[in-house]
Each structure stands twice: as structure tokens, then as C-alpha cells.
């Protein structure tokens, strides 16, 4: 589970598709599903090497690739900024989105079944994207985020319309302790049956974490109920922290 893949670049980010496939398909997805069910998140091994992370992060300075830029302080989201990619997505981002969705869709369907939610997700992301677009959710949601000293992100959920895929994936593109300090990923859960809790998720550069977008199922004596999930980022003490966020549903 320590596979890495390198990226090649010219006009746009390109990927070694075979390596991407091997890295993702050889993960222990049963263990991933177990972690998601128990904790609401699952940390993946290193999938991107340092050069690949730097190349992805460098896209932030190419405004033609993005549909919008958000300065978080203006909206009370925290401090820092992020940009949503426009279509067509960079090849690597599109490939990661498609391949990760393919592994996560069956888990998402089992979650919806447990929670007695009607929506089911097709096996291919292209099919799910069509469903989103037909409902007016046409704006792409994968994004790059950039935090500097004293920046942070408030706890939130990334919900953009009627169709919500229950997972998203966050790739850390810089190395803690080397490129930045502070800036831990914080996850919280609100359980109606017991006190809530918070979890600090430590990642290294090139690792990713899958998180529940809005809620996760928890078993009770009468079946399953929902535990509400949120995520955010603690204050950056120094340096620059950049992440790639892959959200699978598009936005209205």
C-alpha cells in the first residue's frame, strides 16, 4: 500500500494512467470502508510523490484553469483562499475523480441503503455527472486550496445541490514540518445519542483522506441512524499549506 505515481506535464497536467489505476485499485477497499463506517474518514497511503504535488499546487497560479476564486474571510469561512477548477479538468484531477468514484460508489450505495435513502449512484462518474447536470448542477467542484500563516478554515460541509455524493477526497500537497506548521485537518461528528467528538487527522505530503461529506450511518438497536460530520483546518503557524479537494457532485 505504498505505491506512488509520478506525473508528466506539458500544457496541462497529464498522468500515467496505468500507475494511477494500480495505485488506487490495489488499495484495501474493505479496510477503507470499515474505517469510513467506524470513524467517518479513511486515510490513504502516499499516492502522489513530491514532484507531482508541487506540479499540482503550481496550477493555482494559472487563473485560466479555474471558474472562480474565493477569499474565505469575505464570507466568514475562515482565512485563506481557494479556486474551483473549470471544465475540462486537468487530466490528473479528472482521472483521480473518476477512479476514486468508481471504488467509492458501491460503498456510497450501501450507506444510502442503510439509511433508507432513495438515491443510488451509478458505477461510472460520467453517469453521475450527467444526473447532476440534468438537475442544474453544472459547475465543477474539484478545487485547490491555499493557506498561509494565520489562515484557517471553519468547520463546514460541502453541499452544492440536490445530488450529494457522500464522500470527498482531500490530498495534502505540502509536507508538515517542512513546508508549514500547524494546519491540521479537523473532523467533528455530532451524534444525537451521545456527546460529539473531534478528530485530528495527520497527513504527509501526497497522502489523501476520504471524509464523509455530510453524515455517516451508525448502527442502533433499531437499525441505522445518522451522525452529522463536519471538517475544517486549524490555524497555520508558518509556511504554506496547499491541498487538492476532489468533490464528486457538481454545484448549481
mmCIF file of C-alpha atoms in Angstrom:
data_model
loop_
_atom_site.group_PDB
_atom_site.id
_atom_site.type_symbol
_atom_site.label_atom_id
_atom_site.label_comp_id
_atom_site.label_asym_id
_atom_site.label_seq_id
_atom_site.Cartn_x
_atom_site.Cartn_y
_atom_site.Cartn_z
ATOM 1 C CA UNK A 1 0.000 0.000 0.000
ATOM 2 C CA UNK A 2 2.901 2.361 -0.573
ATOM 3 C CA UNK A 3 2.508 2.768 -4.316
ATOM 4 C CA UNK A 4 3.335 6.154 -5.835
ATOM 5 C CA UNK A 5 2.726 7.551 -9.252
ATOM 6 C CA UNK A 6 4.577 10.362 -10.994
ATOM 7 C CA UNK A 7 3.006 12.943 -13.259
ATOM 8 C CA UNK A 8 4.264 14.325 -16.543
ATOM 9 C CA UNK A 9 3.466 17.887 -17.607
ATOM 10 C CA UNK A 10 3.313 19.990 -20.745
ATOM 11 C CA UNK A 11 0.394 22.354 -21.483
ATOM 12 C CA UNK A 12 -1.685 20.622 -18.832
ATOM 13 C CA UNK A 13 -1.214 18.109 -16.083
ATOM 14 C CA UNK A 14 -1.038 14.613 -17.543
ATOM 15 C CA UNK A 15 -0.924 11.345 -15.687
ATOM 16 C CA UNK A 16 0.452 7.857 -16.070
ATOM 17 C CA UNK A 17 -2.970 6.246 -16.257
ATOM 18 C CA UNK A 18 -1.722 2.724 -15.654
ATOM 19 C CA UNK A 19 0.120 3.738 -12.482
ATOM 20 C CA UNK A 20 -2.876 5.673 -11.206
ATOM 21 C CA UNK A 21 -5.086 2.645 -11.771
ATOM 22 C CA UNK A 22 -2.699 0.286 -9.985
ATOM 23 C CA UNK A 23 -2.267 2.614 -7.023
ATOM 24 C CA UNK A 24 -5.985 3.024 -6.478
ATOM 25 C CA UNK A 25 -7.185 -0.450 -7.412
ATOM 26 C CA UNK A 26 -4.677 -2.228 -5.158
ATOM 27 C CA UNK A 27 -5.793 -0.363 -2.038
ATOM 28 C CA UNK A 28 -7.535 -2.431 0.634
ATOM 29 C CA UNK A 29 -11.005 -1.040 -0.027
ATOM 30 C CA UNK A 30 -12.585 -3.292 2.589
ATOM 31 C CA UNK A 31 -10.394 -1.636 5.205
ATOM 32 C CA UNK A 32 -11.264 1.777 3.746
ATOM 33 C CA UNK A 33 -14.980 1.014 4.036
ATOM 34 C CA UNK A 34 -14.562 -0.219 7.604
ATOM 35 C CA UNK A 35 -12.748 2.965 8.608
ATOM 36 C CA UNK A 36 -15.349 5.158 6.908
ATOM 37 C CA UNK A 37 -18.124 3.341 8.735
ATOM 38 C CA UNK A 38 -16.465 3.476 12.133
ATOM 39 C CA UNK A 39 -14.819 6.902 12.012
ATOM 40 C CA UNK A 40 -16.304 8.815 9.088
ATOM 41 C CA UNK A 41 -12.911 9.064 7.388
ATOM 42 C CA UNK A 42 -10.152 6.868 5.950
ATOM 43 C CA UNK A 43 -6.520 7.843 5.406
ATOM 44 C CA UNK A 44 -4.958 6.528 2.197
ATOM 45 C CA UNK A 45 -1.229 5.801 1.712
ATOM 46 C CA UNK A 46 1.022 8.083 -0.296
ATOM 47 C CA UNK A 47 -0.323 8.254 -3.845
ATOM 48 C CA UNK A 48 1.470 11.367 -5.150
ATOM 49 C CA UNK A 49 5.210 11.970 -4.955
ATOM 50 C CA UNK A 50 6.668 15.361 -4.021
ATOM 51 C CA UNK A 51 7.200 16.455 -7.630
ATOM 52 C CA UNK A 52 3.617 15.604 -8.511
ATOM 53 C CA UNK A 53 2.324 17.534 -5.507
ATOM 54 C CA UNK A 54 4.366 20.610 -6.426
ATOM 55 C CA UNK A 55 3.176 20.459 -10.021
ATOM 56 C CA UNK A 56 -0.464 20.272 -8.975
ATOM 57 C CA UNK A 57 -0.026 23.092 -6.470
ATOM 58 C CA UNK A 58 1.615 25.247 -9.167
ATOM 59 C CA UNK A 59 -1.651 25.186 -11.135
ATOM 60 C CA UNK A 60 -3.011 27.634 -8.568
ATOM 61 C CA UNK A 61 -1.112 30.398 -10.375
ATOM 62 C CA UNK A 62 -2.774 29.655 -13.739
ATOM 63 C CA UNK A 63 -6.114 31.504 -13.473
ATOM 64 C CA UNK A 64 -7.361 30.270 -16.849
ATOM 65 C CA UNK A 65 -7.846 26.817 -15.306
ATOM 66 C CA UNK A 66 -10.406 27.998 -12.754
ATOM 67 C CA UNK A 67 -14.021 29.157 -12.800
ATOM 68 C CA UNK A 68 -13.910 31.139 -9.526
ATOM 69 C CA UNK A 69 -11.632 32.240 -6.688
ATOM 70 C CA UNK A 70 -12.934 32.506 -3.131
ATOM 71 C CA UNK A 71 -11.272 34.650 -0.452
ATOM 72 C CA UNK A 72 -12.576 32.938 2.653
ATOM 73 C CA UNK A 73 -12.513 35.921 5.003
ATOM 74 C CA UNK A 74 -15.071 37.769 2.849
ATOM 75 C CA UNK A 75 -17.673 35.085 3.522
ATOM 76 C CA UNK A 76 -16.880 34.207 7.123
ATOM 77 C CA UNK A 77 -15.423 30.842 6.106
ATOM 78 C CA UNK A 78 -12.093 31.478 7.877
ATOM 79 C CA UNK A 79 -8.884 32.873 6.363
ATOM 80 C CA UNK A 80 -7.183 31.677 3.198
ATOM 81 C CA UNK A 81 -8.449 31.168 -0.311
ATOM 82 C CA UNK A 82 -9.383 28.517 -2.834
ATOM 83 C CA UNK A 83 -10.187 28.176 -6.520
ATOM 84 C CA UNK A 84 -12.648 25.860 -8.240
ATOM 85 C CA UNK A 85 -11.397 24.286 -11.450
ATOM 86 C CA UNK A 86 -13.325 24.872 -14.642
ATOM 87 C CA UNK A 87 -14.160 22.181 -17.184
ATOM 88 C CA UNK A 88 -12.305 20.486 -18.731
ATOM 89 C CA UNK A 89 -10.473 19.458 -15.566
ATOM 90 C CA UNK A 90 -6.702 18.902 -15.663
ATOM 91 C CA UNK A 91 -6.122 15.311 -16.766
ATOM 92 C CA UNK A 92 -4.777 14.137 -13.411
ATOM 93 C CA UNK A 93 -7.647 15.669 -11.458
ATOM 94 C CA UNK A 94 -10.217 14.167 -13.827
ATOM 95 C CA UNK A 95 -8.564 10.763 -13.656
ATOM 96 C CA UNK A 96 -8.389 10.752 -9.856
ATOM 97 C CA UNK A 97 -12.014 11.841 -9.663
ATOM 98 C CA UNK A 98 -13.184 9.104 -11.995
ATOM 99 C CA UNK A 99 -11.150 6.266 -10.480
ATOM 100 C CA UNK A 100 -11.847 7.129 -6.851
ATOM 101 C CA UNK A 101 -15.553 7.487 -7.588
ATOM 102 C CA UNK A 102 -15.599 4.012 -9.137
ATOM 103 C CA UNK A 103 -14.302 2.495 -5.894
ATOM 104 C CA UNK A 104 -16.469 4.609 -3.610
ATOM 105 C CA UNK A 105 -19.819 4.333 -5.416
ATOM 106 C CA UNK A 106 -20.611 0.817 -4.088
ATOM 107 C CA UNK A 107 -19.806 1.979 -0.542
ATOM 108 C CA UNK A 108 -21.995 5.052 -1.048
ATOM 109 C CA UNK A 109 -24.877 2.835 -2.166
ATOM 110 C CA UNK A 110 -24.514 0.644 0.910
ATOM 111 C CA UNK A 111 -24.586 3.759 3.103
ATOM 112 C CA UNK A 112 -27.748 5.012 1.413
ATOM 113 C CA UNK A 113 -29.328 1.581 1.767
ATOM 114 C CA UNK A 114 -28.526 1.505 5.486
ATOM 115 C CA UNK A 115 -30.018 4.971 5.965
ATOM 116 C CA UNK A 116 -33.048 4.187 3.766
ATOM 117 C CA UNK A 117 -32.178 6.966 1.347
ATOM 118 C CA UNK A 118 -33.627 6.547 -2.143
ATOM 119 C CA UNK A 119 -30.818 7.823 -4.344
ATOM 120 C CA UNK A 120 -28.374 5.255 -5.738
ATOM 121 C CA UNK A 121 -25.179 6.061 -7.585
ATOM 122 C CA UNK A 122 -24.200 4.613 -10.986
ATOM 123 C CA UNK A 123 -20.895 2.824 -11.367
ATOM 124 C CA UNK A 124 -19.215 5.452 -13.556
ATOM 125 C CA UNK A 125 -18.636 9.075 -12.586
ATOM 126 C CA UNK A 126 -19.572 10.243 -16.079
ATOM 127 C CA UNK A 127 -23.071 8.853 -15.492
ATOM 128 C CA UNK A 128 -23.362 10.542 -12.102
ATOM 129 C CA UNK A 129 -22.166 13.824 -13.627
ATOM 130 C CA UNK A 130 -24.997 13.599 -16.170
ATOM 131 C CA UNK A 131 -27.504 13.218 -13.325
ATOM 132 C CA UNK A 132 -26.057 16.302 -11.628
ATOM 133 C CA UNK A 133 -26.084 18.328 -14.843
ATOM 134 C CA UNK A 134 -29.690 17.405 -15.634
ATOM 135 C CA UNK A 135 -30.626 18.755 -12.188
ATOM 136 C CA UNK A 136 -28.872 22.058 -12.894
ATOM 137 C CA UNK A 137 -25.662 21.165 -11.014
ATOM 138 C CA UNK A 138 -23.272 22.017 -13.843
ATOM 139 C CA UNK A 139 -20.376 23.820 -12.144
ATOM 140 C CA UNK A 140 -17.319 21.645 -11.389
ATOM 141 C CA UNK A 141 -16.351 21.375 -7.728
ATOM 142 C CA UNK A 142 -12.761 19.977 -7.589
ATOM 143 C CA UNK A 143 -10.608 22.730 -6.111
ATOM 144 C CA UNK A 144 -7.185 23.833 -4.946
ATOM 145 C CA UNK A 145 -6.900 25.474 -1.517
ATOM 146 C CA UNK A 146 -4.068 27.701 -0.300
ATOM 147 C CA UNK A 147 -3.380 28.643 3.328
ATOM 148 C CA UNK A 148 -0.610 30.850 4.726
ATOM 149 C CA UNK A 149 0.442 31.921 8.213
ATOM 150 C CA UNK A 150 -2.593 32.565 10.480
ATOM 151 C CA UNK A 151 -5.040 31.171 7.906
ATOM 152 C CA UNK A 152 -7.599 28.550 8.893
ATOM 153 C CA UNK A 153 -10.874 27.035 7.675
ATOM 154 C CA UNK A 154 -14.080 26.947 9.704
ATOM 155 C CA UNK A 155 -15.939 23.676 10.182
ATOM 156 C CA UNK A 156 -18.253 23.086 7.235
ATOM 157 C CA UNK A 157 -19.902 20.657 4.820
ATOM 158 C CA UNK A 158 -19.542 20.812 1.024
ATOM 159 C CA UNK A 159 -23.139 20.534 -0.158
ATOM 160 C CA UNK A 160 -23.954 22.113 -3.513
ATOM 161 C CA UNK A 161 -27.375 20.950 -4.602
ATOM 162 C CA UNK A 162 -29.941 18.168 -4.644
ATOM 163 C CA UNK A 163 -27.494 15.402 -5.576
ATOM 164 C CA UNK A 164 -24.767 14.887 -2.969
ATOM 165 C CA UNK A 165 -22.198 12.111 -3.150
ATOM 166 C CA UNK A 166 -21.482 11.109 0.469
ATOM 167 C CA UNK A 167 -17.661 11.190 0.213
ATOM 168 C CA UNK A 168 -14.948 13.598 -0.831
ATOM 169 C CA UNK A 169 -11.176 13.181 -1.011
ATOM 170 C CA UNK A 170 -8.526 15.635 0.204
ATOM 171 C CA UNK A 171 -4.893 15.391 -0.979
ATOM 172 C CA UNK A 172 -2.193 17.197 1.011
ATOM 173 C CA UNK A 173 0.280 18.826 -1.402
ATOM 174 C CA UNK A 174 2.860 20.127 1.117
ATOM 175 C CA UNK A 175 4.819 18.422 3.911
ATOM 176 C CA UNK A 176 4.012 19.256 7.562
ATOM 177 C CA UNK A 177 7.072 20.415 9.498
ATOM 178 C CA UNK A 178 8.946 21.178 6.294
ATOM 179 C CA UNK A 179 6.655 23.407 4.229
ATOM 180 C CA UNK A 180 4.295 24.515 7.007
ATOM 181 C CA UNK A 181 3.460 24.077 10.697
ATOM 182 C CA UNK A 182 0.024 23.883 12.260
ATOM 183 C CA UNK A 183 -2.813 23.474 9.789
ATOM 184 C CA UNK A 184 -4.128 20.125 10.986
ATOM 185 C CA UNK A 185 -7.255 18.688 9.369
ATOM 186 C CA UNK A 186 -10.031 18.655 11.982
ATOM 187 C CA UNK A 187 -13.081 16.388 11.733
ATOM 188 C CA UNK A 188 -16.059 16.596 14.065
ATOM 189 C CA UNK A 189 -19.128 14.467 14.498
ATOM 190 C CA UNK A 190 -22.439 15.270 16.190
ATOM 191 C CA UNK A 191 -24.098 12.101 17.466
ATOM 192 C CA UNK A 192 -27.699 12.582 18.652
ATOM 193 C CA UNK A 193 -27.259 9.631 21.041
ATOM 194 C CA UNK A 194 -24.033 10.730 22.795
ATOM 195 C CA UNK A 195 -21.643 13.689 23.133
ATOM 196 C CA UNK A 196 -19.902 14.822 19.950
ATOM 197 C CA UNK A 197 -16.202 14.465 19.343
ATOM 198 C CA UNK A 198 -13.354 15.896 17.271
ATOM 199 C CA UNK A 199 -10.542 14.101 15.483
ATOM 200 C CA UNK A 200 -7.205 15.482 14.265
ATOM 201 C CA UNK A 201 -6.119 13.743 11.043
ATOM 202 C CA UNK A 202 -2.388 13.865 10.405
ATOM 203 C CA UNK A 203 -1.316 13.502 6.761
ATOM 204 C CA UNK A 204 2.017 13.580 4.957
ATOM 205 C CA UNK A 205 2.589 15.125 1.568
ATOM 206 C CA UNK A 206 0.972 13.051 -1.165
ATOM 207 C CA UNK A 207 -1.396 11.263 1.172
ATOM 208 C CA UNK A 208 -5.151 11.616 0.924
ATOM 209 C CA UNK A 209 -8.053 11.255 3.299
ATOM 210 C CA UNK A 210 -11.580 10.272 2.344
ATOM 211 C CA UNK A 211 -14.147 12.056 4.511
ATOM 212 C CA UNK A 212 -17.893 11.846 4.843
ATOM 213 C CA UNK A 213 -19.443 14.911 3.226
ATOM 214 C CA UNK A 214 -22.463 15.344 5.486
ATOM 215 C CA UNK A 215 -23.218 12.302 7.655
ATOM 216 C CA UNK A 216 -22.349 8.666 8.263
ATOM 217 C CA UNK A 217 -24.548 5.748 9.298
ATOM 218 C CA UNK A 218 -24.281 4.367 12.834
ATOM 219 C CA UNK A 219 -25.939 1.175 13.997
ATOM 220 C CA UNK A 220 -28.512 1.155 16.774
ATOM 221 C CA UNK A 221 -30.851 -1.493 18.176
ATOM 222 C CA UNK A 222 -33.457 -0.369 15.627
ATOM 223 C CA UNK A 223 -31.224 -0.204 12.567
ATOM 224 C CA UNK A 224 -29.131 2.776 11.499
ATOM 225 C CA UNK A 225 -29.227 6.492 12.262
ATOM 226 C CA UNK A 226 -27.206 9.482 11.013
ATOM 227 C CA UNK A 227 -24.198 11.072 12.676
ATOM 228 C CA UNK A 228 -23.554 14.572 11.348
ATOM 229 C CA UNK A 229 -19.987 15.248 10.101
ATOM 230 C CA UNK A 230 -18.039 18.472 9.515
ATOM 231 C CA UNK A 231 -14.436 19.234 8.650
ATOM 232 C CA UNK A 232 -12.088 22.220 8.834
ATOM 233 C CA UNK A 233 -8.423 23.222 9.156
ATOM 234 C CA UNK A 234 -6.688 24.550 12.270
ATOM 235 C CA UNK A 235 -4.624 27.741 12.173
ATOM 236 C CA UNK A 236 -1.421 27.716 10.122
ATOM 237 C CA UNK A 237 1.525 28.736 12.327
ATOM 238 C CA UNK A 238 4.045 29.188 9.500
ATOM 239 C CA UNK A 239 4.642 28.437 5.835
ATOM 240 C CA UNK A 240 2.205 27.483 3.079
ATOM 241 C CA UNK A 241 -0.280 24.586 3.133
ATOM 242 C CA UNK A 242 -1.984 23.599 -0.147
ATOM 243 C CA UNK A 243 -4.500 20.861 -0.803
ATOM 244 C CA UNK A 244 -6.391 19.344 -3.704
ATOM 245 C CA UNK A 245 -10.037 18.680 -2.916
ATOM 246 C CA UNK A 246 -11.978 16.210 -5.039
ATOM 247 C CA UNK A 247 -15.735 16.572 -4.653
ATOM 248 C CA UNK A 248 -17.764 14.254 -6.831
ATOM 249 C CA UNK A 249 -21.056 16.123 -7.182
ATOM 250 C CA UNK A 250 -21.142 19.362 -9.174
ATOM 251 C CA UNK A 251 -22.719 22.616 -7.983
ATOM 252 C CA UNK A 252 -25.717 24.668 -9.014
#
